[in-house]
Short mmCIF file of C-alpha atoms in Angstrom, two decimals:
data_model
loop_
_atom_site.label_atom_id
_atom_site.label_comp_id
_atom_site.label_asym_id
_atom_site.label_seq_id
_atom_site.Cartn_x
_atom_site.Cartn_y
_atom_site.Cartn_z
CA UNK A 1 -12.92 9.87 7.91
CA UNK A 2 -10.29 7.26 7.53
CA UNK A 3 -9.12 5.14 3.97
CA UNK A 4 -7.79 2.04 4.49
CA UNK A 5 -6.17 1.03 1.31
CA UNK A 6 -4.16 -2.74 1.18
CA UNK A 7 -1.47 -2.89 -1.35
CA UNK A 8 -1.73 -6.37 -2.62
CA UNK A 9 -0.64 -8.73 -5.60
CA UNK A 10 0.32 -12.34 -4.13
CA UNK A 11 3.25 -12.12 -7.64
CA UNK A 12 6.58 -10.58 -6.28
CA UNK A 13 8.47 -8.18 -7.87
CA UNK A 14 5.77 -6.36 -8.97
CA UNK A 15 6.79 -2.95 -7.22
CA UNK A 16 4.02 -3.51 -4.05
CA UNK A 17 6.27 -2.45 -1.64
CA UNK A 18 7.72 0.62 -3.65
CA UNK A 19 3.74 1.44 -4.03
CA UNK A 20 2.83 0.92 -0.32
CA UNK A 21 6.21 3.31 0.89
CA UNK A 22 5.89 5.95 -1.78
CA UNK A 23 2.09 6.63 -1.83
CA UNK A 24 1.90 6.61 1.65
CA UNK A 25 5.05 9.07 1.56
CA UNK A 26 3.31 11.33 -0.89
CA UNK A 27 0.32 11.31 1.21
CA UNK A 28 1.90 13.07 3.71
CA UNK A 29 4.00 15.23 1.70
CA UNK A 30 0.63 16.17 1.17
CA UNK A 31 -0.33 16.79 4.30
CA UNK A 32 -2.87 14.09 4.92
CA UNK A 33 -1.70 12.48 8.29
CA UNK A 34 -0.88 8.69 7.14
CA UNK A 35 -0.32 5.43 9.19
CA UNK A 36 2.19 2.75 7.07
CA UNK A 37 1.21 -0.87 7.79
CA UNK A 38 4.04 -3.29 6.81
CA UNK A 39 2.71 -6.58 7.07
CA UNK A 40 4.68 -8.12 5.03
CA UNK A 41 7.21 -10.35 7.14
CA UNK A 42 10.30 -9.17 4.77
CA UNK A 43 9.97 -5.91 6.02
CA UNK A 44 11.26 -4.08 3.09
CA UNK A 45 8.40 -1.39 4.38
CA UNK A 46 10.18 -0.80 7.78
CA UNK A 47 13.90 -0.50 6.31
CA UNK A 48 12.45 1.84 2.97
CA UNK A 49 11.12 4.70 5.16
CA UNK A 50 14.69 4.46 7.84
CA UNK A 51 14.71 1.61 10.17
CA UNK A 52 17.09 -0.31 11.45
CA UNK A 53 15.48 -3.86 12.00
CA UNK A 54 17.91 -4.54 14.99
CA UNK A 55 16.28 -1.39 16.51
CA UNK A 56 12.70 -2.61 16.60
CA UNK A 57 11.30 -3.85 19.63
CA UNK A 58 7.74 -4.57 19.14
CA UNK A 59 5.82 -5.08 15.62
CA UNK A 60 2.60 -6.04 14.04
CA UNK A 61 3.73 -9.46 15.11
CA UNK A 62 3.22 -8.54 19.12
CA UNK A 63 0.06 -6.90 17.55
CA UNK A 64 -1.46 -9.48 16.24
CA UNK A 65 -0.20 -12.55 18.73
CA UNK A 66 0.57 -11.12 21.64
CA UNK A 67 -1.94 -8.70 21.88
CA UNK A 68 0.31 -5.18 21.73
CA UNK A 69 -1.88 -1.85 21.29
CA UNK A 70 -1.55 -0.50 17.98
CA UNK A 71 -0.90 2.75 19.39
CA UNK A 72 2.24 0.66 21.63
CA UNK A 73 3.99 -0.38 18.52
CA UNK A 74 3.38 2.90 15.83
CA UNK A 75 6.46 4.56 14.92
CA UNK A 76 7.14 8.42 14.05
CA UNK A 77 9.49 8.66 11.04
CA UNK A 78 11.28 11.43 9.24
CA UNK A 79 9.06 11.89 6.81
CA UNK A 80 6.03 14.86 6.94
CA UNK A 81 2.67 13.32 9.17
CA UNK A 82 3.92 9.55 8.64
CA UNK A 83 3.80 6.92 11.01
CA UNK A 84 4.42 3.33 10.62
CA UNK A 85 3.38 0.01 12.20
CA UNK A 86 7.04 -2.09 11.24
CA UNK A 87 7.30 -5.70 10.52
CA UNK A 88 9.06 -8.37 11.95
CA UNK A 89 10.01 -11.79 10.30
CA UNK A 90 8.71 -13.74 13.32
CA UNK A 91 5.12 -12.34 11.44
CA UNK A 92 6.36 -15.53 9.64
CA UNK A 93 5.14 -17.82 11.99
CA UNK A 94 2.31 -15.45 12.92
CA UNK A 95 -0.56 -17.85 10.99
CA UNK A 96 0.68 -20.97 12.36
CA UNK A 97 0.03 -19.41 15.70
CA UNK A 98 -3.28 -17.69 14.73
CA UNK A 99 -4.88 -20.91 13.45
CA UNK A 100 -7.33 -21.36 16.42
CA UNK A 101 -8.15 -17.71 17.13
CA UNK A 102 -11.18 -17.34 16.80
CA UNK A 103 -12.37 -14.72 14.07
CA UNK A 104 -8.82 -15.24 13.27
CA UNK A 105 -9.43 -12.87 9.64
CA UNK A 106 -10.60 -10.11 11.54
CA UNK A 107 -7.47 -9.82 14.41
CA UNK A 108 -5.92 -6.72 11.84
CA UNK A 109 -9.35 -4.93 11.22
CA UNK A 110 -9.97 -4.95 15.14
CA UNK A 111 -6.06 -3.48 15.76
CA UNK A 112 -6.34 -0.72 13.04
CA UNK A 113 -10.10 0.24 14.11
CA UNK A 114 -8.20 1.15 17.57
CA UNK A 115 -6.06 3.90 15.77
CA UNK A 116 -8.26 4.46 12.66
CA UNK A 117 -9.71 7.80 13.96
CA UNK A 118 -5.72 9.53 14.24
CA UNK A 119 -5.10 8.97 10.44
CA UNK A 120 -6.81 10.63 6.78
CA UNK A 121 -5.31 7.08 5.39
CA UNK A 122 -3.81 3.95 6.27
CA UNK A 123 -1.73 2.07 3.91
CA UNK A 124 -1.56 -1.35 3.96
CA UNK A 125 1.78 -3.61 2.46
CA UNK A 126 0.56 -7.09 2.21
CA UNK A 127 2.94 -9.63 1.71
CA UNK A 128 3.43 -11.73 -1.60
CA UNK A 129 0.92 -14.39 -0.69
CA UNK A 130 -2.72 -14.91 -0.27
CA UNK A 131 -2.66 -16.57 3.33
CA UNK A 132 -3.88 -15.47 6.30
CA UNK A 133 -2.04 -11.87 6.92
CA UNK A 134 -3.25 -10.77 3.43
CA UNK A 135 -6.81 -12.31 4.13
CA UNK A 136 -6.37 -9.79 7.38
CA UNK A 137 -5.35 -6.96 5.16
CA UNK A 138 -8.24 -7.00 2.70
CA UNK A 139 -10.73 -7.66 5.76
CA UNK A 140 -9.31 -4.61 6.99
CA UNK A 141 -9.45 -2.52 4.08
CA UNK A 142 -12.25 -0.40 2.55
CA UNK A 143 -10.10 -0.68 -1.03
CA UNK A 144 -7.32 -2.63 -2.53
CA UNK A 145 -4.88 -1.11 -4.98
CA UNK A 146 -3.21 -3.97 -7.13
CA UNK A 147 0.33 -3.50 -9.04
CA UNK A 148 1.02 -4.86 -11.86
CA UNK A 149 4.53 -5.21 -13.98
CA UNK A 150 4.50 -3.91 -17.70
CA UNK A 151 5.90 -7.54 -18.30
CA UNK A 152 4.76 -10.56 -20.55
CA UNK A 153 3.29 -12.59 -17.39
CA UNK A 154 1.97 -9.41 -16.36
CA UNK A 155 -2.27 -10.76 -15.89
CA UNK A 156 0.16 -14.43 -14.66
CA UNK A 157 -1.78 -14.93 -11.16
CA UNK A 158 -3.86 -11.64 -11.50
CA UNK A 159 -6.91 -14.00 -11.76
CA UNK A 160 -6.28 -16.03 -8.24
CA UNK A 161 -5.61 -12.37 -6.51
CA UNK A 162 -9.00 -10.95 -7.74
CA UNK A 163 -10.95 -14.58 -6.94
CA UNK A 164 -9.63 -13.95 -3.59
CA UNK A 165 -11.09 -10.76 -3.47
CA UNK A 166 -14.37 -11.99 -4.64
CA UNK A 167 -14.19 -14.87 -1.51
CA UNK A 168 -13.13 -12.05 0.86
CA UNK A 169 -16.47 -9.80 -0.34
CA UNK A 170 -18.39 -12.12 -0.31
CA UNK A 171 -17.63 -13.52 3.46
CA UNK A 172 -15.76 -11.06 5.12
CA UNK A 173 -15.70 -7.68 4.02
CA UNK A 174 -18.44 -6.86 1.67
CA UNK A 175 -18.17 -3.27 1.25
CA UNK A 176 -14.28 -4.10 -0.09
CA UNK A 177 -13.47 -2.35 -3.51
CA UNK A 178 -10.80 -2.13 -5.97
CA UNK A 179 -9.33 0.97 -5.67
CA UNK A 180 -7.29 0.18 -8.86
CA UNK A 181 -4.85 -1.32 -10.65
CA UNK A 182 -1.57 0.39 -11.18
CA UNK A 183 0.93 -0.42 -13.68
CA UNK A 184 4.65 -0.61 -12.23
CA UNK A 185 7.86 -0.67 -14.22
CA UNK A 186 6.82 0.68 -17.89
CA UNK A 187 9.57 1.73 -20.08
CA UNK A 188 7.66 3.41 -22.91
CA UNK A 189 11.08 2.52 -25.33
CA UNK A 190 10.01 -1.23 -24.91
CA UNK A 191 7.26 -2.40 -27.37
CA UNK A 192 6.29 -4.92 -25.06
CA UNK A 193 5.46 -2.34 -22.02
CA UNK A 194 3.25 -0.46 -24.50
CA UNK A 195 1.03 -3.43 -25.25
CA UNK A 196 0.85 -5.01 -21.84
CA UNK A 197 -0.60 -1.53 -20.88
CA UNK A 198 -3.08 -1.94 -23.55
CA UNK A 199 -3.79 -5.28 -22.82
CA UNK A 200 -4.75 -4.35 -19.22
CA UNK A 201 -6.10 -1.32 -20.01
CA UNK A 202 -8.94 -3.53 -22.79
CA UNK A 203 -9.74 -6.10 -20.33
CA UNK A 204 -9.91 -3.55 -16.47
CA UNK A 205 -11.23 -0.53 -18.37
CA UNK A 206 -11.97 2.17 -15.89
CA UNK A 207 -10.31 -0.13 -12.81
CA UNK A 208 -6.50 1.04 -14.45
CA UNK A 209 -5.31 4.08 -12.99
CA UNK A 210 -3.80 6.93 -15.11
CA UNK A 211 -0.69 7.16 -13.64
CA UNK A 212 1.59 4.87 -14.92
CA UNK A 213 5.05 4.12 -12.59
CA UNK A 214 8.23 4.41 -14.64
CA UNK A 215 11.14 2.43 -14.61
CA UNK A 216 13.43 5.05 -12.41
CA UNK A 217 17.23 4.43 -11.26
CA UNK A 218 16.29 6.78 -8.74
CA UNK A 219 13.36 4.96 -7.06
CA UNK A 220 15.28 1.82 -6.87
CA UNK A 221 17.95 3.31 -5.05
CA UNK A 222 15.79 5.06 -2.74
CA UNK A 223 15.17 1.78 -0.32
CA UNK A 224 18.87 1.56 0.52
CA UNK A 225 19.31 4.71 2.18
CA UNK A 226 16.12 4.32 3.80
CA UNK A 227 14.29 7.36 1.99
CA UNK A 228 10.74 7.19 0.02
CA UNK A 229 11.94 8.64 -3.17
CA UNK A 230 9.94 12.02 -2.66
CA UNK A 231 12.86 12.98 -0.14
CA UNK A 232 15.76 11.42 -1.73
CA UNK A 233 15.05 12.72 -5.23
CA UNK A 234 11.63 14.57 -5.38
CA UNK A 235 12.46 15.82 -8.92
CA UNK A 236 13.02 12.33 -10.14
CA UNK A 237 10.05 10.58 -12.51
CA UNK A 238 9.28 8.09 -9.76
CA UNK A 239 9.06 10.94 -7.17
CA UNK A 240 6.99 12.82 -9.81
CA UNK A 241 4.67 9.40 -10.74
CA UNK A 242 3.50 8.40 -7.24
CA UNK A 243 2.58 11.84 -6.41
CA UNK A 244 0.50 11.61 -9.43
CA UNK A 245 -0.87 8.79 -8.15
CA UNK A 246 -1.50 10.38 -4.62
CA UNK A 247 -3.25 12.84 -6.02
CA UNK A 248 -5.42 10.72 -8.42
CA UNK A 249 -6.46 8.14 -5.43
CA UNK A 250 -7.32 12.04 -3.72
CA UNK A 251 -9.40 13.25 -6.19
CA UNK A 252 -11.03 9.63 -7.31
CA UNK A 253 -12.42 9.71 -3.46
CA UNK A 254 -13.22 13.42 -3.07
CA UNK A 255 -10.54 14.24 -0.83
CA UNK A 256 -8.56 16.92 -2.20
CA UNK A 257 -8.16 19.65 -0.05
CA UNK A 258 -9.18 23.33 -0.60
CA UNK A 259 -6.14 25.53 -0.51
CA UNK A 260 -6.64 28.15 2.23
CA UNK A 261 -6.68 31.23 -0.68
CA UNK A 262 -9.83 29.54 -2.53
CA UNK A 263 -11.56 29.03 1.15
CA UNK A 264 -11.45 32.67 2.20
CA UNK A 265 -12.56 34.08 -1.30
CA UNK A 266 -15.35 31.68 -0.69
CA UNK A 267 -16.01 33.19 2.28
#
């Protein structure tokens, strides 16, 4: 059974694309066969896991306007049992030019439920807005996971993205959950870090995962040589963090798998 899990916070800079390439790179580190969604028109997603944006010749774009097959458009990269749908920044234009479609939310839900069946998860990078495209994302999505910077304006705008949510629930996707909220850039040195946490921590509660994402030279340097950090440094914190978090999002839905040793004794 697929997970389709959007990566959304309408705030940039908050580390959502870092969360959408590394999770879905420790995913299949992991061995859980993963499809990348990048529909964010930067395409910071496409160029962080190795390609060339001159190279691409079809994207969500021709997915969601010009009616491409998923499976037409879904790239094998480098990394272990990952594929990716890549962006475009003519997905710029793309809600101008879905305005009159009809069920115009529900054009992303219909493309991944084509290719749904291939993947153990599908990982969704929305782009730092609440129109249309993210309004496809979280119809499309059974969760959302939300990140949010260890900064003063950390909760700044956190309110709007979970009304949204609400909206989308209640009218489009009902059986849409919060898959959590993940704090991004903590240095524990900094006071300020340390009570944002706790801050977010008092007022989520139980919605805040446990894994916390450091601030890591490593995982910012990843993106520009096209490498999740997992295979350009997979002793580095960040590496070390969003495999934590792979594995908490694993065994939060029941999906960790039993190693083949434990399944023959239990045999």
């Amino acid at each position: 059974m697929s997970k389709i899990i959007g990566v959304a916070n309408q705030k940039g800079g908050v580390g959502k694309t870092t969360t959408a390439i590394n999770l879905a790179a420790s995913l299949g580190v992991l061995e859980y066969k993963t499809l990348l969604v990048d529909a964010d028109p930067q395409a910071n997603s496409t160029t962080g896991v190795g390609f060339d944006l001159q190279n691409i010749t079809y994207s969500l774009y021709d997915c969601m306007v010009n009616h491409a097959g998923a499976k037409d458009v879904i790239l094998r990269t480098d990394i272990p049992n990952l594929d990716l749908i890549p962006s475009h920044i003519d997905l710029v234009g793309a809600e101008i030019e879905m305005i009159n479609y009809p069920n115009r939310e529900m054009v992303l839900k219909q493309l991944i439920e084509s290719v749904k069946e291939r993947y153990d998860f599908i990982i969704v990078d929305c782009s730092p807005s609440l129109g249309l495209i993210t309004v496809n994302a979280l119809t499309a999505a059974d969760s959302v996971i939300v990140p949010v910077q260890c900064e003063f304006f950390a909760l700044e705008g956190l309110g709007k993205l979970l009304n949204t949510i609400k909206i989308v629930q209640s009218r489009l996707n009902t059986s849409l959950v919060i898959e959590g909220i993940l704090m991004t850039m903590y240095d524990g040195r900094l006071r300020l870090c340390n009570q944002v946490v706790a801050e977010v921590r008092r007022h989520f509660e139980d919605l805040v995962f446990s894994t916390i994402i450091h601030r890591n030279a490593r995982l910012s340097e990843a993106p520009s040589f096209g490498k999740p950090v997992i295979l350009y440094d997979a002793n580095s914190k960040g590496a070390m963090n969003y495999l934590n978090l792979a594995k908490e999002i694993l065994q939060k839905n029941n999906m960790t798998k039993i190693p083949q040793e434990e399944k023959i004794i239990e045999l």
